[in-house]
Amino acid sequence: MNQHSGNTSVAVAAFDIKQTNRVVAGATPGGVEQLGAVIEGWEIEAKHRIKSLELHGNYTRMSAINDANKTRLSSVAEEAASLWAQYYLAGGWRVGLGGRYIGDVTGANGNPVVPSVTLFDAMVGYTTGPWSYRLNIQNLEDEEYVSWCRGVGQDCGYGARRNVLLTANYKF
């Protein structure tokens, strides 16, 4: 479902996915197994513009279960959300600020549980004629966080640290 009226739009989606023959690490080192998974959930997204201010938010809720042992799929968050605000200034300038929430994830067979994290992003942009320039900063606070673990006593990985990206786009 998608509703759009002038300066506001809302989209809602539901999903029910059944996977078969999903390849995962097997019980023996270097081996693999084929398993099934059931992924169900919903998502809502809303956008609204008030004069020079644009707001954008979304929320996703899902259940992703290993069909063989009924545990959560590893490294899949059950909840995720974001909120972004962008303000258009005079002379082609714009600024933006937002936050992203990533819910907790688990390793293999549901352990360990990796805690949720909230990250903040910022942007400054400038448009002139067909050219648009943008400076994005992701993970504004340079938050150091663990984003996944394979299992108890196994390796874990860190999420992306602060990332600064300058882009230029030309509109034909």
PDB file of C-alpha atoms in Angstrom:
ATOM      1  CA  MET A   1       0.000   0.000   0.000  1.00  0.00           C
ATOM      2  CA  ASN A   2       1.283   3.459  -0.883  1.00  0.00           C
ATOM      3  CA  GLN A   3      -0.515   6.711  -0.015  1.00  0.00           C
ATOM      4  CA  HIS A   4       0.693   9.992  -1.475  1.00  0.00           C
ATOM      5  CA  SER A   5      -0.955  13.386  -1.200  1.00  0.00           C
ATOM      6  CA  GLY A   6       0.996  16.494  -2.085  1.00  0.00           C
ATOM      7  CA  ASN A   7       3.755  16.839   0.472  1.00  0.00           C
ATOM      8  CA  THR A   8       3.136  13.584   2.360  1.00  0.00           C
ATOM      9  CA  SER A   9       3.563   9.939   1.418  1.00  0.00           C
ATOM     10  CA  VAL A  10       3.236   6.733   3.415  1.00  0.00           C
ATOM     11  CA  ALA A  11       4.109   3.216   2.282  1.00  0.00           C
ATOM     12  CA  VAL A  12       3.395  -0.013   4.169  1.00  0.00           C
ATOM     13  CA  ALA A  13       4.633  -3.470   3.218  1.00  0.00           C
ATOM     14  CA  ALA A  14       4.243  -6.937   4.695  1.00  0.00           C
ATOM     15  CA  PHE A  15       6.332  -9.950   3.775  1.00  0.00           C
ATOM     16  CA  ASP A  16       6.246 -13.705   4.348  1.00  0.00           C
ATOM     17  CA  ILE A  17       9.239 -15.469   2.794  1.00  0.00           C
ATOM     18  CA  LYS A  18      10.028 -19.166   2.951  1.00  0.00           C
ATOM     19  CA  GLN A  19      13.540 -20.117   1.831  1.00  0.00           C
ATOM     20  CA  THR A  20      14.699 -23.618   0.976  1.00  0.00           C
ATOM     21  CA  ASN A  21      18.197 -24.869   0.244  1.00  0.00           C
ATOM     22  CA  ARG A  22      19.795 -21.942   2.091  1.00  0.00           C
ATOM     23  CA  VAL A  23      23.539 -22.683   2.382  1.00  0.00           C
ATOM     24  CA  VAL A  24      25.024 -22.274   5.877  1.00  0.00           C
ATOM     25  CA  ALA A  25      28.226 -23.358   7.607  1.00  0.00           C
ATOM     26  CA  GLY A  26      28.096 -27.051   8.428  1.00  0.00           C
ATOM     27  CA  ALA A  27      28.968 -28.987  11.565  1.00  0.00           C
ATOM     28  CA  THR A  28      32.371 -29.998  10.200  1.00  0.00           C
ATOM     29  CA  PRO A  29      35.099 -27.392   9.543  1.00  0.00           C
ATOM     30  CA  GLY A  30      34.782 -26.076   5.999  1.00  0.00           C
ATOM     31  CA  GLY A  31      31.558 -28.007   5.403  1.00  0.00           C
ATOM     32  CA  VAL A  32      28.173 -26.609   4.465  1.00  0.00           C
ATOM     33  CA  GLU A  33      24.540 -27.614   4.933  1.00  0.00           C
ATOM     34  CA  GLN A  34      21.338 -26.683   3.156  1.00  0.00           C
ATOM     35  CA  LEU A  35      18.563 -25.497   5.449  1.00  0.00           C
ATOM     36  CA  GLY A  36      15.299 -23.626   5.236  1.00  0.00           C
ATOM     37  CA  ALA A  37      14.292 -20.302   6.779  1.00  0.00           C
ATOM     38  CA  VAL A  38      11.041 -18.488   7.480  1.00  0.00           C
ATOM     39  CA  ILE A  39      11.138 -14.686   7.354  1.00  0.00           C
ATOM     40  CA  GLU A  40       8.039 -12.700   8.224  1.00  0.00           C
ATOM     41  CA  GLY A  41       7.537  -9.044   8.973  1.00  0.00           C
ATOM     42  CA  TRP A  42       6.348  -5.612   7.993  1.00  0.00           C
ATOM     43  CA  GLU A  43       7.715  -2.166   7.205  1.00  0.00           C
ATOM     44  CA  ILE A  44       6.334   1.356   7.224  1.00  0.00           C
ATOM     45  CA  GLU A  45       7.906   4.412   5.617  1.00  0.00           C
ATOM     46  CA  ALA A  46       6.682   8.004   5.785  1.00  0.00           C
ATOM     47  CA  LYS A  47       7.868  11.214   4.123  1.00  0.00           C
ATOM     48  CA  HIS A  48       6.595  14.723   4.740  1.00  0.00           C
ATOM     49  CA  ARG A  49       7.665  18.137   3.513  1.00  0.00           C
ATOM     50  CA  ILE A  50       6.879  21.350   5.393  1.00  0.00           C
ATOM     51  CA  LYS A  51       8.074  24.294   3.298  1.00  0.00           C
ATOM     52  CA  SER A  52      11.897  23.941   3.340  1.00  0.00           C
ATOM     53  CA  LEU A  53      12.004  21.000   5.765  1.00  0.00           C
ATOM     54  CA  GLU A  54      11.829  17.402   4.549  1.00  0.00           C
ATOM     55  CA  LEU A  55      11.272  14.558   7.044  1.00  0.00           C
ATOM     56  CA  HIS A  56      11.730  10.882   6.280  1.00  0.00           C
ATOM     57  CA  GLY A  57      11.291   7.964   8.678  1.00  0.00           C
ATOM     58  CA  ASN A  58      10.929   4.211   8.510  1.00  0.00           C
ATOM     59  CA  TYR A  59      10.559   1.211  10.792  1.00  0.00           C
ATOM     60  CA  THR A  60      10.970  -2.487  10.041  1.00  0.00           C
ATOM     61  CA  ARG A  61       9.966  -5.406  12.260  1.00  0.00           C
ATOM     62  CA  MET A  62      10.785  -8.961  11.219  1.00  0.00           C
ATOM     63  CA  SER A  63      11.159 -12.474  12.465  1.00  0.00           C
ATOM     64  CA  ALA A  64      13.824 -14.506  10.643  1.00  0.00           C
ATOM     65  CA  ILE A  65      13.904 -18.100  11.886  1.00  0.00           C
ATOM     66  CA  ASN A  66      16.088 -21.084  10.958  1.00  0.00           C
ATOM     67  CA  ASP A  67      13.488 -23.687   9.974  1.00  0.00           C
ATOM     68  CA  ALA A  68      15.617 -26.629  11.159  1.00  0.00           C
ATOM     69  CA  ASN A  69      16.272 -25.615  14.779  1.00  0.00           C
ATOM     70  CA  LYS A  70      13.753 -22.750  15.243  1.00  0.00           C
ATOM     71  CA  THR A  71      16.422 -20.200  16.298  1.00  0.00           C
ATOM     72  CA  ARG A  72      16.881 -16.678  14.933  1.00  0.00           C
ATOM     73  CA  LEU A  73      18.956 -16.350  11.781  1.00  0.00           C
ATOM     74  CA  SER A  74      22.367 -14.981  12.650  1.00  0.00           C
ATOM     75  CA  SER A  75      23.221 -11.338  11.953  1.00  0.00           C
ATOM     76  CA  VAL A  76      19.610 -10.363  11.149  1.00  0.00           C
ATOM     77  CA  ALA A  77      18.121  -7.609  13.309  1.00  0.00           C
ATOM     78  CA  GLU A  78      14.474  -8.056  14.307  1.00  0.00           C
ATOM     79  CA  GLU A  79      14.036  -4.266  14.380  1.00  0.00           C
ATOM     80  CA  ALA A  80      15.498  -1.406  12.378  1.00  0.00           C
ATOM     81  CA  ALA A  81      14.468   2.236  12.184  1.00  0.00           C
ATOM     82  CA  SER A  82      15.691   5.528  10.801  1.00  0.00           C
ATOM     83  CA  LEU A  83      14.731   9.171  10.912  1.00  0.00           C
ATOM     84  CA  TRP A  84      16.169  11.823   8.595  1.00  0.00           C
ATOM     85  CA  ALA A  85      15.578  15.576   8.338  1.00  0.00           C
ATOM     86  CA  GLN A  86      16.811  17.719   5.468  1.00  0.00           C
ATOM     87  CA  TYR A  87      16.511  21.504   5.372  1.00  0.00           C
ATOM     88  CA  TYR A  88      16.776  23.506   2.139  1.00  0.00           C
ATOM     89  CA  LEU A  89      18.539  26.869   2.503  1.00  0.00           C
ATOM     90  CA  ALA A  90      18.722  29.808   0.096  1.00  0.00           C
ATOM     91  CA  GLY A  91      21.246  29.806  -2.732  1.00  0.00           C
ATOM     92  CA  GLY A  92      21.084  26.055  -3.477  1.00  0.00           C
ATOM     93  CA  TRP A  93      22.390  24.855  -0.084  1.00  0.00           C
ATOM     94  CA  ARG A  94      20.868  22.093   2.043  1.00  0.00           C
ATOM     95  CA  VAL A  95      21.763  20.398   5.335  1.00  0.00           C
ATOM     96  CA  GLY A  96      20.609  17.104   6.814  1.00  0.00           C
ATOM     97  CA  LEU A  97      20.796  15.174  10.049  1.00  0.00           C
ATOM     98  CA  GLY A  98      19.470  11.751  10.943  1.00  0.00           C
ATOM     99  CA  GLY A  99      19.708   8.658  13.069  1.00  0.00           C
ATOM    100  CA  ARG A 100      19.650   4.923  12.407  1.00  0.00           C
ATOM    101  CA  TYR A 101      18.700   2.224  14.913  1.00  0.00           C
ATOM    102  CA  ILE A 102      19.803  -1.367  14.291  1.00  0.00           C
ATOM    103  CA  GLY A 103      18.307  -3.882  16.716  1.00  0.00           C
ATOM    104  CA  ASP A 104      20.232  -6.669  18.383  1.00  0.00           C
ATOM    105  CA  VAL A 105      21.467  -9.608  16.299  1.00  0.00           C
ATOM    106  CA  THR A 106      22.548 -13.108  17.225  1.00  0.00           C
ATOM    107  CA  GLY A 107      25.273 -15.494  16.221  1.00  0.00           C
ATOM    108  CA  ALA A 108      24.753 -19.087  15.107  1.00  0.00           C
ATOM    109  CA  ASN A 109      22.068 -20.986  17.047  1.00  0.00           C
ATOM    110  CA  GLY A 110      20.957 -17.783  18.774  1.00  0.00           C
ATOM    111  CA  ASN A 111      24.179 -17.021  20.676  1.00  0.00           C
ATOM    112  CA  PRO A 112      25.767 -14.662  21.494  1.00  0.00           C
ATOM    113  CA  VAL A 113      23.364 -11.718  21.351  1.00  0.00           C
ATOM    114  CA  VAL A 114      25.065  -8.638  19.901  1.00  0.00           C
ATOM    115  CA  PRO A 115      23.504  -5.454  21.363  1.00  0.00           C
ATOM    116  CA  SER A 116      21.572  -2.905  19.323  1.00  0.00           C
ATOM    117  CA  VAL A 117      23.181   0.342  18.192  1.00  0.00           C
ATOM    118  CA  THR A 118      22.011   3.837  17.256  1.00  0.00           C
ATOM    119  CA  LEU A 119      24.132   5.819  14.807  1.00  0.00           C
ATOM    120  CA  PHE A 120      23.890   9.416  13.596  1.00  0.00           C
ATOM    121  CA  ASP A 121      24.605  10.804  10.123  1.00  0.00           C
ATOM    122  CA  ALA A 122      24.924  14.330   8.689  1.00  0.00           C
ATOM    123  CA  MET A 123      25.009  15.937   5.256  1.00  0.00           C
ATOM    124  CA  VAL A 124      25.735  19.278   3.579  1.00  0.00           C
ATOM    125  CA  GLY A 125      24.802  19.749  -0.060  1.00  0.00           C
ATOM    126  CA  TYR A 126      24.900  22.385  -2.765  1.00  0.00           C
ATOM    127  CA  THR A 127      23.130  22.459  -6.134  1.00  0.00           C
ATOM    128  CA  THR A 128      23.860  24.796  -9.010  1.00  0.00           C
ATOM    129  CA  GLY A 129      22.336  24.232 -12.448  1.00  0.00           C
ATOM    130  CA  PRO A 130      22.706  20.566 -13.434  1.00  0.00           C
ATOM    131  CA  TRP A 131      25.433  19.965 -10.795  1.00  0.00           C
ATOM    132  CA  SER A 132      24.797  18.711  -7.269  1.00  0.00           C
ATOM    133  CA  TYR A 133      27.550  18.321  -4.660  1.00  0.00           C
ATOM    134  CA  ARG A 134      27.130  16.480  -1.381  1.00  0.00           C
ATOM    135  CA  LEU A 135      29.290  15.840   1.671  1.00  0.00           C
ATOM    136  CA  ASN A 136      27.968  12.916   3.750  1.00  0.00           C
ATOM    137  CA  ILE A 137      29.242  11.829   7.141  1.00  0.00           C
ATOM    138  CA  GLN A 138      28.046   8.440   8.341  1.00  0.00           C
ATOM    139  CA  ASN A 139      28.499   7.402  11.981  1.00  0.00           C
ATOM    140  CA  LEU A 140      29.026  11.032  12.930  1.00  0.00           C
ATOM    141  CA  GLU A 141      30.144  10.201  16.496  1.00  0.00           C
ATOM    142  CA  ASP A 142      32.639   7.568  15.250  1.00  0.00           C
ATOM    143  CA  GLU A 143      30.881   4.952  17.384  1.00  0.00           C
ATOM    144  CA  GLU A 144      32.895   1.740  17.736  1.00  0.00           C
ATOM    145  CA  TYR A 145      30.506  -1.213  17.921  1.00  0.00           C
ATOM    146  CA  VAL A 146      30.339  -4.945  17.282  1.00  0.00           C
ATOM    147  CA  SER A 147      27.875  -5.606  14.455  1.00  0.00           C
ATOM    148  CA  TRP A 148      27.959  -9.432  14.240  1.00  0.00           C
ATOM    149  CA  CYS A 149      29.388 -12.616  15.756  1.00  0.00           C
ATOM    150  CA  ARG A 150      29.477 -16.071  14.190  1.00  0.00           C
ATOM    151  CA  GLY A 151      28.865 -17.836  17.502  1.00  0.00           C
ATOM    152  CA  VAL A 152      30.008 -18.169  21.097  1.00  0.00           C
ATOM    153  CA  GLY A 153      33.828 -18.208  21.194  1.00  0.00           C
ATOM    154  CA  GLN A 154      34.056 -17.493  17.453  1.00  0.00           C
ATOM    155  CA  ASP A 155      35.041 -14.401  15.532  1.00  0.00           C
ATOM    156  CA  CYS A 156      33.042 -11.157  15.633  1.00  0.00           C
ATOM    157  CA  GLY A 157      33.171  -8.091  13.404  1.00  0.00           C
ATOM    158  CA  TYR A 158      32.976  -4.363  13.966  1.00  0.00           C
ATOM    159  CA  GLY A 159      30.532  -2.079  12.192  1.00  0.00           C
ATOM    160  CA  ALA A 160      31.683   0.756   9.968  1.00  0.00           C
ATOM    161  CA  ARG A 161      33.409   3.610  11.766  1.00  0.00           C
ATOM    162  CA  ARG A 162      32.979   7.243  10.691  1.00  0.00           C
ATOM    163  CA  ASN A 163      32.859   7.496   6.916  1.00  0.00           C
ATOM    164  CA  VAL A 164      33.103  10.783   4.994  1.00  0.00           C
ATOM    165  CA  LEU A 165      32.077  10.828   1.338  1.00  0.00           C
ATOM    166  CA  LEU A 166      32.099  13.729  -1.120  1.00  0.00           C
ATOM    167  CA  THR A 167      30.061  13.200  -4.292  1.00  0.00           C
ATOM    168  CA  ALA A 168      29.282  15.225  -7.410  1.00  0.00           C
ATOM    169  CA  ASN A 169      26.332  14.464  -9.682  1.00  0.00           C
ATOM    170  CA  TYR A 170      25.435  15.883 -13.053  1.00  0.00           C
ATOM    171  CA  LYS A 171      21.778  15.764 -14.160  1.00  0.00           C
ATOM    172  CA  PHE A 172      21.356  15.275 -17.925  1.00  0.00           C
TER     173      PHE A 172
END
